Coordinates of C-alpha atoms in Angstrom, one line a residue:
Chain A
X1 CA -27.1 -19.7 56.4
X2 CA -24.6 -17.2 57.7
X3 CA -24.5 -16.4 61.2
X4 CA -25.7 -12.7 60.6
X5 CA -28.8 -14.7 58.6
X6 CA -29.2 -16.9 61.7
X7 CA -29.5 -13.9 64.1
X8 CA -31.5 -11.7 61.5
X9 CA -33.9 -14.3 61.4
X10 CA -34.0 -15.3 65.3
X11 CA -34.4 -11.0 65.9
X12 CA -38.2 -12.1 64.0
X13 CA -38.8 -15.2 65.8
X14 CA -38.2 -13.1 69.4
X15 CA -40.4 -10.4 67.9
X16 CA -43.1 -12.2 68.0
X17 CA -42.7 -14.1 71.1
X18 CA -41.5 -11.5 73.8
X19 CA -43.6 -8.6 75.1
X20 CA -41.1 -6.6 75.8
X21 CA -40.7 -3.2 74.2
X22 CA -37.3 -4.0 73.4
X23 CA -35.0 -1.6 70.3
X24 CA -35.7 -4.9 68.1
X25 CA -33.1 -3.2 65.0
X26 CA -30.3 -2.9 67.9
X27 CA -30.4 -6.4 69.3
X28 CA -27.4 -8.5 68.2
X29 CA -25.5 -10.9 68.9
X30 CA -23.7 -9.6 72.2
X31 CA -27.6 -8.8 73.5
X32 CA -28.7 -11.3 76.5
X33 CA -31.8 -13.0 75.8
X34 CA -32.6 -12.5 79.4
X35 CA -33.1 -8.9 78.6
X36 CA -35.8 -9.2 76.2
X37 CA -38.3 -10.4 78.4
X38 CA -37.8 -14.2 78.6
X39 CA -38.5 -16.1 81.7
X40 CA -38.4 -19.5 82.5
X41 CA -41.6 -20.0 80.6
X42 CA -41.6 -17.8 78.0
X43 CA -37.8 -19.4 76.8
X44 CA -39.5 -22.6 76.6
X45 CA -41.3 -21.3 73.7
X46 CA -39.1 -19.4 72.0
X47 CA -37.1 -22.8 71.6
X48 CA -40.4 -24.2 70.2
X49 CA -40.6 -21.3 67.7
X50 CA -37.2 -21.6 66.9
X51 CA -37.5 -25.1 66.0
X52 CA -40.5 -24.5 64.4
X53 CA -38.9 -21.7 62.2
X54 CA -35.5 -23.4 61.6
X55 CA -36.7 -27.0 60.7
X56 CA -34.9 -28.6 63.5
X57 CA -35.4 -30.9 67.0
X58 CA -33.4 -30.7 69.5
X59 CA -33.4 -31.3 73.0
X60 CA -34.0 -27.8 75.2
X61 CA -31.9 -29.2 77.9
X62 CA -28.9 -28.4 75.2
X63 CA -29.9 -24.8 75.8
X64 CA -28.2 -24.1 79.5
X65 CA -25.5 -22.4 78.1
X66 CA -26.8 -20.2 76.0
X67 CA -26.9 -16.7 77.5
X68 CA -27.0 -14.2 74.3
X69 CA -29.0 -14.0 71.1
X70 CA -24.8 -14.7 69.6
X71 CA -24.8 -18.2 71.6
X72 CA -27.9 -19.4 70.7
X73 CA -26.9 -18.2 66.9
X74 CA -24.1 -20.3 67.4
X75 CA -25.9 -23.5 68.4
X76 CA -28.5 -23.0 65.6
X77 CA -25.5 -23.1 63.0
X78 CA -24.4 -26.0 64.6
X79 CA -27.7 -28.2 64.5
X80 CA -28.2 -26.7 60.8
X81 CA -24.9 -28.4 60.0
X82 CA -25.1 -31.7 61.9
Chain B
X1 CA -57.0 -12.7 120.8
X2 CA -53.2 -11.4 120.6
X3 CA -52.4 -9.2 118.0
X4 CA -49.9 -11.4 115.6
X5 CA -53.3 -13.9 115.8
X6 CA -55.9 -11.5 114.3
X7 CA -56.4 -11.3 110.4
X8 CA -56.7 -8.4 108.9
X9 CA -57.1 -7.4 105.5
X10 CA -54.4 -4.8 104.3
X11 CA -54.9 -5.2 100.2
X12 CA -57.6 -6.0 97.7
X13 CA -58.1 -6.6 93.8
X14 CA -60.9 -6.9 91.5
X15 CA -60.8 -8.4 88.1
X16 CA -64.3 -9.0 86.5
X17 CA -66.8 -8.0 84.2
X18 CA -67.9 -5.0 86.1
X19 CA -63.9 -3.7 85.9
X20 CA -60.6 -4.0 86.4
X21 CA -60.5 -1.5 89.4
X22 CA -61.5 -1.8 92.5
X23 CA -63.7 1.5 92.3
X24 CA -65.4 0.5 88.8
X25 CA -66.5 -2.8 90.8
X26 CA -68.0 -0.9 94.1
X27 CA -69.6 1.7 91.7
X28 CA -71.1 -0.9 89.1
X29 CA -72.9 -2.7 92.2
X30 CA -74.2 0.4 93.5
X31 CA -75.6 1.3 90.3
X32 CA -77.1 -1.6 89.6
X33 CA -75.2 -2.6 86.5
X34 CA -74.4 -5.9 85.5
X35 CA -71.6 -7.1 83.3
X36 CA -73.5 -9.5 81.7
X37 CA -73.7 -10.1 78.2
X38 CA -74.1 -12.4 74.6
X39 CA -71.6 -14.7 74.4
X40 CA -68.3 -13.2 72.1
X41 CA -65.0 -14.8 73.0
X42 CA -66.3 -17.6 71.1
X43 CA -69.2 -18.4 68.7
X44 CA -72.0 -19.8 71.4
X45 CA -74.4 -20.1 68.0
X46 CA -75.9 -23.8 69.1
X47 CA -75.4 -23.6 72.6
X48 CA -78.2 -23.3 75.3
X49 CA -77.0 -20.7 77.1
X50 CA -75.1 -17.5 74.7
X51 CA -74.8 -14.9 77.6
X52 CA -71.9 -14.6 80.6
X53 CA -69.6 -12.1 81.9
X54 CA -66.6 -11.4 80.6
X55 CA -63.9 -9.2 81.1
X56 CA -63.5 -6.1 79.1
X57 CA -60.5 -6.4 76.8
X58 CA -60.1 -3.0 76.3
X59 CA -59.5 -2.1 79.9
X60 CA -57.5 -5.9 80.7
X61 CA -55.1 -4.9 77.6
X62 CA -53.6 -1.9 79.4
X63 CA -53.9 -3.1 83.0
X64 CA -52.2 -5.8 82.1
X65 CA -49.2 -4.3 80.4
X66 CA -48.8 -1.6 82.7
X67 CA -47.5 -4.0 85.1
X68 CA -46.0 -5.7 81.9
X69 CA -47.3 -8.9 82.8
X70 CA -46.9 -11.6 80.0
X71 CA -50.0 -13.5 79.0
X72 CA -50.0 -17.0 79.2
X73 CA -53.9 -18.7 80.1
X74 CA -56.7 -15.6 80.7
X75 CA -57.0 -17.4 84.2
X76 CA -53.7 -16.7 84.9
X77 CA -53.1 -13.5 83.7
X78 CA -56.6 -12.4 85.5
X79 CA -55.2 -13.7 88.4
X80 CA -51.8 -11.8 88.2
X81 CA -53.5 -8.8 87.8
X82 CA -55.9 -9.0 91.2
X83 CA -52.4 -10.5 92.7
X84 CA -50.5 -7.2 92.0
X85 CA -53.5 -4.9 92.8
X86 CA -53.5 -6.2 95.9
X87 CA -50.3 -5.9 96.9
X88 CA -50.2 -2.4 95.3
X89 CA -53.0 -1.2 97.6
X90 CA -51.4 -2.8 100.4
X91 CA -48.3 -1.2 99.9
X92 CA -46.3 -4.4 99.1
X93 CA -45.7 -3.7 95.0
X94 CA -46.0 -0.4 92.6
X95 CA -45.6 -1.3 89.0
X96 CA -42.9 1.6 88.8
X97 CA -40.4 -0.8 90.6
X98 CA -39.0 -4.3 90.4
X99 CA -40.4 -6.7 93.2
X100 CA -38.0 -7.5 95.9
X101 CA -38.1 -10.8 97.9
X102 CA -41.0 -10.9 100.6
X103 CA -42.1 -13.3 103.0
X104 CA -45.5 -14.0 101.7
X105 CA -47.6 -16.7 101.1
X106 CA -49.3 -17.5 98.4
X107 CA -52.8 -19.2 98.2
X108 CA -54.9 -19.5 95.2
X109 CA -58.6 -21.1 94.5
X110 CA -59.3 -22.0 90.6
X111 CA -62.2 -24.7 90.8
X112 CA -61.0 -25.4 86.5
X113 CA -57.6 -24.2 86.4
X114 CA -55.8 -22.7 83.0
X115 CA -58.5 -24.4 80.9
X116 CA -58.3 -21.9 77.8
X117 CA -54.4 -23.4 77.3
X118 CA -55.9 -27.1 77.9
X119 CA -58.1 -26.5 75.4
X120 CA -56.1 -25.0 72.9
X121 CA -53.7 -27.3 73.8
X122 CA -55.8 -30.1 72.8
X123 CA -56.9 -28.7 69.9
X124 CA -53.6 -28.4 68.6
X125 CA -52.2 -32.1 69.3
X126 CA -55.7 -33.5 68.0
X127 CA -55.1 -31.4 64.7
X128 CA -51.1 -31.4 64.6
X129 CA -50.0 -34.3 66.5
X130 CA -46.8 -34.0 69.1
X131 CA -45.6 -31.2 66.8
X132 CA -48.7 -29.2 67.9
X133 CA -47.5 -29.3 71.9
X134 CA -45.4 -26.6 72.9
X135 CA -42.8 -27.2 75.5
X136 CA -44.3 -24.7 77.6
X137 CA -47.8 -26.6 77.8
X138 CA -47.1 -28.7 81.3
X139 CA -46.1 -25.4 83.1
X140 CA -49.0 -23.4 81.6
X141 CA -51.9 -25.7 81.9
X142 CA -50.9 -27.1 85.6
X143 CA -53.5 -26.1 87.6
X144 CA -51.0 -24.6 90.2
X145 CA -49.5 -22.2 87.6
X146 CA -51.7 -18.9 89.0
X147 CA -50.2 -19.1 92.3
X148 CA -47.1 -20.5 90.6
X149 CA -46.8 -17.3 88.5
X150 CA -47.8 -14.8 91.2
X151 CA -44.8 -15.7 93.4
X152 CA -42.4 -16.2 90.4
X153 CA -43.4 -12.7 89.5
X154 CA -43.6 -10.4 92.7
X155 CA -40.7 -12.8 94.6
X156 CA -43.2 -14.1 96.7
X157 CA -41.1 -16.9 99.0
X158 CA -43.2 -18.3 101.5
X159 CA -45.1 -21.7 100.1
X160 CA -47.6 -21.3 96.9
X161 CA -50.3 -23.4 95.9
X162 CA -54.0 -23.6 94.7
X163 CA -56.8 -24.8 96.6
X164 CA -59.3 -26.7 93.7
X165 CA -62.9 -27.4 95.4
X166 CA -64.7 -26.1 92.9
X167 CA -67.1 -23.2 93.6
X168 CA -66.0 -22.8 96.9
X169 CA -61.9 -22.8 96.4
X170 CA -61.1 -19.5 96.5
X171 CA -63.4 -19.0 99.8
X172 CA -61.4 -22.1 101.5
X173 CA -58.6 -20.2 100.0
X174 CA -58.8 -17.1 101.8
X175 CA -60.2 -19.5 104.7
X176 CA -57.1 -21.1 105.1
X177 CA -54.9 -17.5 104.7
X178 CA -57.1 -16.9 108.3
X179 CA -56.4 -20.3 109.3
X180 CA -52.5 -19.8 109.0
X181 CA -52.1 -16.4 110.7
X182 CA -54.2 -17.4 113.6
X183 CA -52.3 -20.5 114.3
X184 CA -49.2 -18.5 113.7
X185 CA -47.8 -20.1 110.9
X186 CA -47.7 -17.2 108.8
X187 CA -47.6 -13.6 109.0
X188 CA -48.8 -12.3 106.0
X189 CA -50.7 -14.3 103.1
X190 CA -51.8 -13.3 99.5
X191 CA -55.0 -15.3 98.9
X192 CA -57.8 -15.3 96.0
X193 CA -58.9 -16.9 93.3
X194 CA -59.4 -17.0 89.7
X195 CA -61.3 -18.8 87.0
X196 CA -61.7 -18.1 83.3
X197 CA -63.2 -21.0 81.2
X198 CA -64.9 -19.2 78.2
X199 CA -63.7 -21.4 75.5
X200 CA -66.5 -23.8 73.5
X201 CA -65.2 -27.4 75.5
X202 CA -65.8 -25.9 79.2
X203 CA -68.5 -24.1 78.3
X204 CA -70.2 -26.1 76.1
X205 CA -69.2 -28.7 79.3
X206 CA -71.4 -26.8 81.7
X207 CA -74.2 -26.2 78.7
X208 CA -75.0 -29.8 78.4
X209 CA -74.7 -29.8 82.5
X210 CA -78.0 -28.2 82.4
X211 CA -77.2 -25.8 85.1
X212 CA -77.1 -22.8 83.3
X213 CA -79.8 -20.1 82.3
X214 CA -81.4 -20.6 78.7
X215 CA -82.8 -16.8 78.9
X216 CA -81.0 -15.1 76.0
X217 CA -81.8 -11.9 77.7
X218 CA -78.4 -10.9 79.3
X219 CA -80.2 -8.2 81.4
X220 CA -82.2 -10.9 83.3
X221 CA -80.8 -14.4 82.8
X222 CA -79.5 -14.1 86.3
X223 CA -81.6 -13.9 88.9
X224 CA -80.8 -14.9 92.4
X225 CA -83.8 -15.9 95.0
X226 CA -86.5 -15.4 92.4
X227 CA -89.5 -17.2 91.6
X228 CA -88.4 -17.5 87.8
X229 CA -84.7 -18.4 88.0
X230 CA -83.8 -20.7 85.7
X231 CA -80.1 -21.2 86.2
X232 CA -77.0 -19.7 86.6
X233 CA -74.8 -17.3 84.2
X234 CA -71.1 -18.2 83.5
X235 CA -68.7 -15.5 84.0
X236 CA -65.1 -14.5 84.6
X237 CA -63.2 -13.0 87.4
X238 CA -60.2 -13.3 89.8
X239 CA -59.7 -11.5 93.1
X240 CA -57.3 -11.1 95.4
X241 CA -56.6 -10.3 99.4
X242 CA -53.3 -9.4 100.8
X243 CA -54.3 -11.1 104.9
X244 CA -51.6 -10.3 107.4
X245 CA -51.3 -10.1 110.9
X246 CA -53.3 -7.3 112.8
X247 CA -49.0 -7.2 114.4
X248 CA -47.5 -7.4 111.0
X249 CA -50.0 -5.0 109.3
X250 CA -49.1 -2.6 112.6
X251 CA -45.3 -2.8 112.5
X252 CA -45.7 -1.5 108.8
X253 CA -48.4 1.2 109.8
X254 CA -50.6 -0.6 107.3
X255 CA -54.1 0.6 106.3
X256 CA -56.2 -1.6 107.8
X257 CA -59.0 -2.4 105.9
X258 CA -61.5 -5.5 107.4
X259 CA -60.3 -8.6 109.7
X260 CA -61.2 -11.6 109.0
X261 CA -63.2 -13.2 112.0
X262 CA -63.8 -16.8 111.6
X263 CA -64.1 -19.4 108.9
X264 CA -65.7 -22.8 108.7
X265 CA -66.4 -25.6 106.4
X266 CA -67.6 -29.0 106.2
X267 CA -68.5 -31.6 103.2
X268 CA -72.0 -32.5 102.2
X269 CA -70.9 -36.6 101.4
X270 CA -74.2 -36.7 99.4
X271 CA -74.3 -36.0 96.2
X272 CA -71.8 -35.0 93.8
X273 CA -73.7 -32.0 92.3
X274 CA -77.1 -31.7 94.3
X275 CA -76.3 -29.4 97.2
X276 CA -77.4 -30.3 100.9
X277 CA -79.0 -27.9 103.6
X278 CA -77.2 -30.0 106.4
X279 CA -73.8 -29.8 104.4
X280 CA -74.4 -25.8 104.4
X281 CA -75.6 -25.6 107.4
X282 CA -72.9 -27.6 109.5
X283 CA -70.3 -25.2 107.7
X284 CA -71.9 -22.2 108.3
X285 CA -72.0 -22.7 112.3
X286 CA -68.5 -23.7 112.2
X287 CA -67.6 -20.9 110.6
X288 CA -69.4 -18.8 113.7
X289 CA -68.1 -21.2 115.8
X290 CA -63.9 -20.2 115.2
X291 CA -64.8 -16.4 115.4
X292 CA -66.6 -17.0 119.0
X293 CA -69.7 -15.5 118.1
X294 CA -73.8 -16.4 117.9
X295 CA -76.2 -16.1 115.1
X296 CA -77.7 -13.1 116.2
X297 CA -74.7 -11.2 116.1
X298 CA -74.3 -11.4 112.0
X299 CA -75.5 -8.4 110.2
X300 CA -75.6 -9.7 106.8
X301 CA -75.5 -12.3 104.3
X302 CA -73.5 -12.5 101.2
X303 CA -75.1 -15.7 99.5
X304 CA -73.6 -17.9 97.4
X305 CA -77.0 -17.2 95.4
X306 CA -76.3 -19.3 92.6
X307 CA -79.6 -18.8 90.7
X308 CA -80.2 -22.2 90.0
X309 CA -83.3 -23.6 91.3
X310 CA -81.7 -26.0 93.9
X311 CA -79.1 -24.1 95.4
X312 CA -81.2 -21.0 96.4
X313 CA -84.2 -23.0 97.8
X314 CA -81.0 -24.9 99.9
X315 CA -78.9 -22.3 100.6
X316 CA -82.3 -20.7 102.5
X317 CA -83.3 -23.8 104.7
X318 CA -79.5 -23.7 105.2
X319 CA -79.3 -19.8 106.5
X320 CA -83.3 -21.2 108.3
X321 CA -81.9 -23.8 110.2
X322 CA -78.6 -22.3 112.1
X323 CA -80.2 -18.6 112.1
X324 CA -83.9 -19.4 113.5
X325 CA -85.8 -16.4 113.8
X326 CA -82.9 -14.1 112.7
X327 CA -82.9 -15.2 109.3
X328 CA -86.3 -12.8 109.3
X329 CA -84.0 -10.0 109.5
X330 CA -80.6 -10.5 108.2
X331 CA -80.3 -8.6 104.8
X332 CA -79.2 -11.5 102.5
X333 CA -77.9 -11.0 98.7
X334 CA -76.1 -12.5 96.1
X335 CA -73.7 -10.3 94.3
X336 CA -74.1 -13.4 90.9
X337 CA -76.5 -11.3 89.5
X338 CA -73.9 -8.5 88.6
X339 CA -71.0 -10.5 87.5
X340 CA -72.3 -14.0 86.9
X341 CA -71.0 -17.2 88.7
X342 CA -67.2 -16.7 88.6
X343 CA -66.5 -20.5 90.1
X344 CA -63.2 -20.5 91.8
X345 CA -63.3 -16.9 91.8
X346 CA -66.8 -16.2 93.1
X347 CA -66.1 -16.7 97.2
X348 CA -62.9 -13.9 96.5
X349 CA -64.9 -11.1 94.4
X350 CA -67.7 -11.7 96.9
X351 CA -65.6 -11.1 99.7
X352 CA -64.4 -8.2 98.3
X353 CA -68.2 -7.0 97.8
X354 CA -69.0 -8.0 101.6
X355 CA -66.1 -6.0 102.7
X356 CA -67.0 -3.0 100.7
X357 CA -70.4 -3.0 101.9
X358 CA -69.4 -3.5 105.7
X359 CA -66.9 -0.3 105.0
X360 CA -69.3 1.7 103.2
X361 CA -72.6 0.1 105.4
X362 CA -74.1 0.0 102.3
X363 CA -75.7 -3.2 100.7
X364 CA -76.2 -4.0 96.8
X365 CA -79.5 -5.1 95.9
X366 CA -80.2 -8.5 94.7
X367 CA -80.3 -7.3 91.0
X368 CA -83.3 -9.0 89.1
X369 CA -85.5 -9.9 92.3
X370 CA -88.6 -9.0 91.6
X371 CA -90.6 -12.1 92.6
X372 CA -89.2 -13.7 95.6
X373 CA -89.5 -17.5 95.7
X374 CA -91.6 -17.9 98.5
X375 CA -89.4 -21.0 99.4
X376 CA -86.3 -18.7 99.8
X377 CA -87.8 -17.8 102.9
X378 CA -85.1 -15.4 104.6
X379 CA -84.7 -11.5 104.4
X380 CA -83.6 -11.0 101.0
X381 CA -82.2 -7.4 100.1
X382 CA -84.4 -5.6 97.5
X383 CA -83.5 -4.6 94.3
X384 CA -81.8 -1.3 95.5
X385 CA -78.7 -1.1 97.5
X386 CA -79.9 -0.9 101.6
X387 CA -78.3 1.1 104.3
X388 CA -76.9 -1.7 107.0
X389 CA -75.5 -1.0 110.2
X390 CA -73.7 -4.6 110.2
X391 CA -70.4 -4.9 112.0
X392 CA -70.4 -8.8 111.0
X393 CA -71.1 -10.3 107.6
X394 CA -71.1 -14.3 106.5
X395 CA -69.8 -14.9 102.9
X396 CA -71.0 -18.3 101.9
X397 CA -69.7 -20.5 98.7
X398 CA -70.6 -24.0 98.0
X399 CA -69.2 -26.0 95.5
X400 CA -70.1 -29.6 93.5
X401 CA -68.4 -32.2 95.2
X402 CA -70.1 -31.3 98.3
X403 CA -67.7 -28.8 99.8
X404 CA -69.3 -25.9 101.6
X405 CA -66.5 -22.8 103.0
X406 CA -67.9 -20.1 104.6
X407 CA -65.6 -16.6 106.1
X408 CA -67.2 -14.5 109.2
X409 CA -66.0 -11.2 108.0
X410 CA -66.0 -8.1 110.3
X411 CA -65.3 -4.2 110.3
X412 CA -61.6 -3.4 111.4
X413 CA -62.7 -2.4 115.4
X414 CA -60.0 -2.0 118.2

């Protein structure tokens, strides 16, 4: 999967999940996720869905880095490979 | 009593069957409507009871986005909602700007906490295993997470946390606001309450309880103080009070809207579910007892008028014994007959009823009362709203478990 796959499909996942009425076709890999609408509850299930929708377990605590839709892209690619 | 030790109200929402505002709530009660109705956020086909109050979707929807509030459990997100229209009437939010950091405590009542998300919750694990619990399930179904979420979301810094005694918690909750202003320990507190347990485990809980009203009619299934009551109606609801500070609400030129006069409580230590005259009794003359004033000097009585057959007959030897003679003319009603028995909620919305009809001297009518139970025998408010002069109201709310809370409210006076 290619990282613009990765973030293509993480743009549907947030979709979903966020109640804001956020430009969903402009949000990339630079956008925060912080800006979409996510709080400190709502992120907890975004990493559900996105385990959910990506096949993979992973520990959220790995998360704290991850500021924009680009990082958590990154780390997705990385548990896809491992 | 010093002016930074008096309580007064400044801010008030309304979340229940009857509206989401607080002027569809005052005018439904005038009217006479009741938000009662069949059963339809689940299929009740089976169950005893199929009728309760429950919030309007259609109105909750836009409320709630408006103020873009994310929902997580329906007893939160109600709860949110009489959170921020309380602080927007008290001048303390707008939903056109982002919440700064205030001083304000936070104090909730939910007698069953997020039980929609336990339920669903459940469900889930029973059907998927681990896989079926989302990471976000301890922070949504704990039962702190309404006042949890109301600070989180308007910046709310002093303490928060949730008072759980069933029936009565969001009375003791508002209670203790009163408590912590007069003592000094705070200057300005959001209390309320909020319950929401319309989902087939709770419900179907308090069906096989045997509490509840088998009437399918949803007109009349509640009816408070009469001769035919056969049990209570389940419904929804959250309300809210912003209590600060007669000082505080001053130094901010605040509307002042009621002040809180006095609050009591005491345990019955009887019997888990079967209420106890002496229990209600003990708390209501405590309650006069902090705001310094007699029997006689109460104006009227916002009962916890359940409509099952024990509380009512109780709750009236209860209002006999520490009234005397004065319960023969103390317009008494119960405002369940309109929205249904809200739980944790109830001692809240009914607060906010008592302090409507203090500010408007206008009582709602115990809805349904046709036949008065000749045991219930105190001055009960007819069907029809009644013109009172009161300066002082009582607000009582008893819950299983024996607790009884009960708030002297009064008119804002000088």
């Amino acid at each position: 999967m290619t990282r613009d796959e990765v973030i293509q499909k993480l743009r549907e996942e947030m979709k979903v999940s966020s109640t804001e009425e956020a430009d969903w076709d402009a949000v990339g890999a630079e956008t925060t996720i912080e800006s979409l609408g996510f709080d400190s509850l709502s992120i907890l299930d975004l990493i559900y869905d996105v385990q959910q929708a990506f096949g993979l377990s992973f520990d959220a605590e790995k998360l704290v880095d991850v500021r924009t839709v680009g990082d958590l892209a990154d780390f997705i690619q990385k548990e896809l490979d491992a | 009593m010093p002016d930074d030790r008096r309580a007064v109200v400044t801010g008030l929402g309304v979340v229940c069957a009857l509206g989401v505002t607080e002027s569809a709530f005052w005018e439904s009660l005038l009217a006479g409507r009741s938000g009662i109705g069949p059963v339809t956020r689940f299929d009740a086909a089976g169950y005893r009871t199929r009728v309760a109050s429950e919030i309007d979707d259609a109105a909750l929807g836009p409320a709630l986005k408006a103020r873009k509030i994310r929902p997580t459990d329906r007893s939160v997100d109600i709860g949110l909602l009489a959170a921020a229209q309380a602080l927007e009437s008290a001048g303390l939010a707008s939903p056109d700007r982002a919440p700064e950091p205030q001083e304000v405590t936070t104090i909730f009542g939910t007698g069953a906490g997020p039980s929609d998300s336990a339920f669903a919750g459940t469900r889930s694990f029973l059907e998927r295993g681990l896989a079926g619990l989302r990471p976000s399930t301890v922070p949504t179904v704990m039962i702190n997470a309404v006042s949890a979420q109301i600070s989180l979301r308007y910046k709310l810094r002093g303490p928060n946390w949730v008072v759980a005694s069933a029936c009565a918690s969001s009375t003791a909750a508002i209670g203790q606001a009163f408590r912590l202003v007069r003592a000094g320990h705070a200057e300005r507190v959001l209390a309320g309450g909020t319950d929401a347990i319309l989902n087939p485990l709770a419900f179907g809980a308090w069906n096989n309880l045997g509490v509840m009203s088998a009437n399918p009619d949803p007109d009349t299934a509640c009816r408070p103080f009469d001769v035919d009551r056969d049990g209570l109606v389940l419904g929804e609801g959250a309300a809210a009070l912003v209590v600060e500070s007669l000082a505080a609400a001053r130094a901010r030129s605040a509307a002042i809207r009621a002040e809180i006069l006095g609050f009591g409580e005491s345990s019955d230590a009887e019997h888990i579910t079967r209420p106890d005259p002496d229990g209600q009794a003990r708390a209501i003359a405590a309650a006069l007892a902090s705001a310094g004033l007699r029997p006689a000097d109460v104006g009227f009585i916002n009962a916890h008028g359940s409509a099952t057959p024990a509380n009512d007959t109780c709750e009236s030897d209860a209002i006999r014994r520490v009234f005397g003679a004065a319960a023969d003319r103390i317009p008494t009603a119960s405002s369940k007959s309109y929205f249904g028995h809200t739980l944790g909620a109830c001692g809240a919305l009914e607060t906010a009823a008592t302090l409507l009809a203090l500010a408007h001297g206008l009582v709602p009518g115990n809805r349904n009362l046709h036949h008065p139970d000749p045991q219930c025998a105190i001055r009960l408010v007819g069907r029809a709203p009644e013109a009172v002069s009161a300066r002082v109201a009582i607000k009582n709310s008893f819950g299983f478990g024996g607790h009884n809370a009960v708030l002297v409210l009064g008119r804002f006076e000088d």
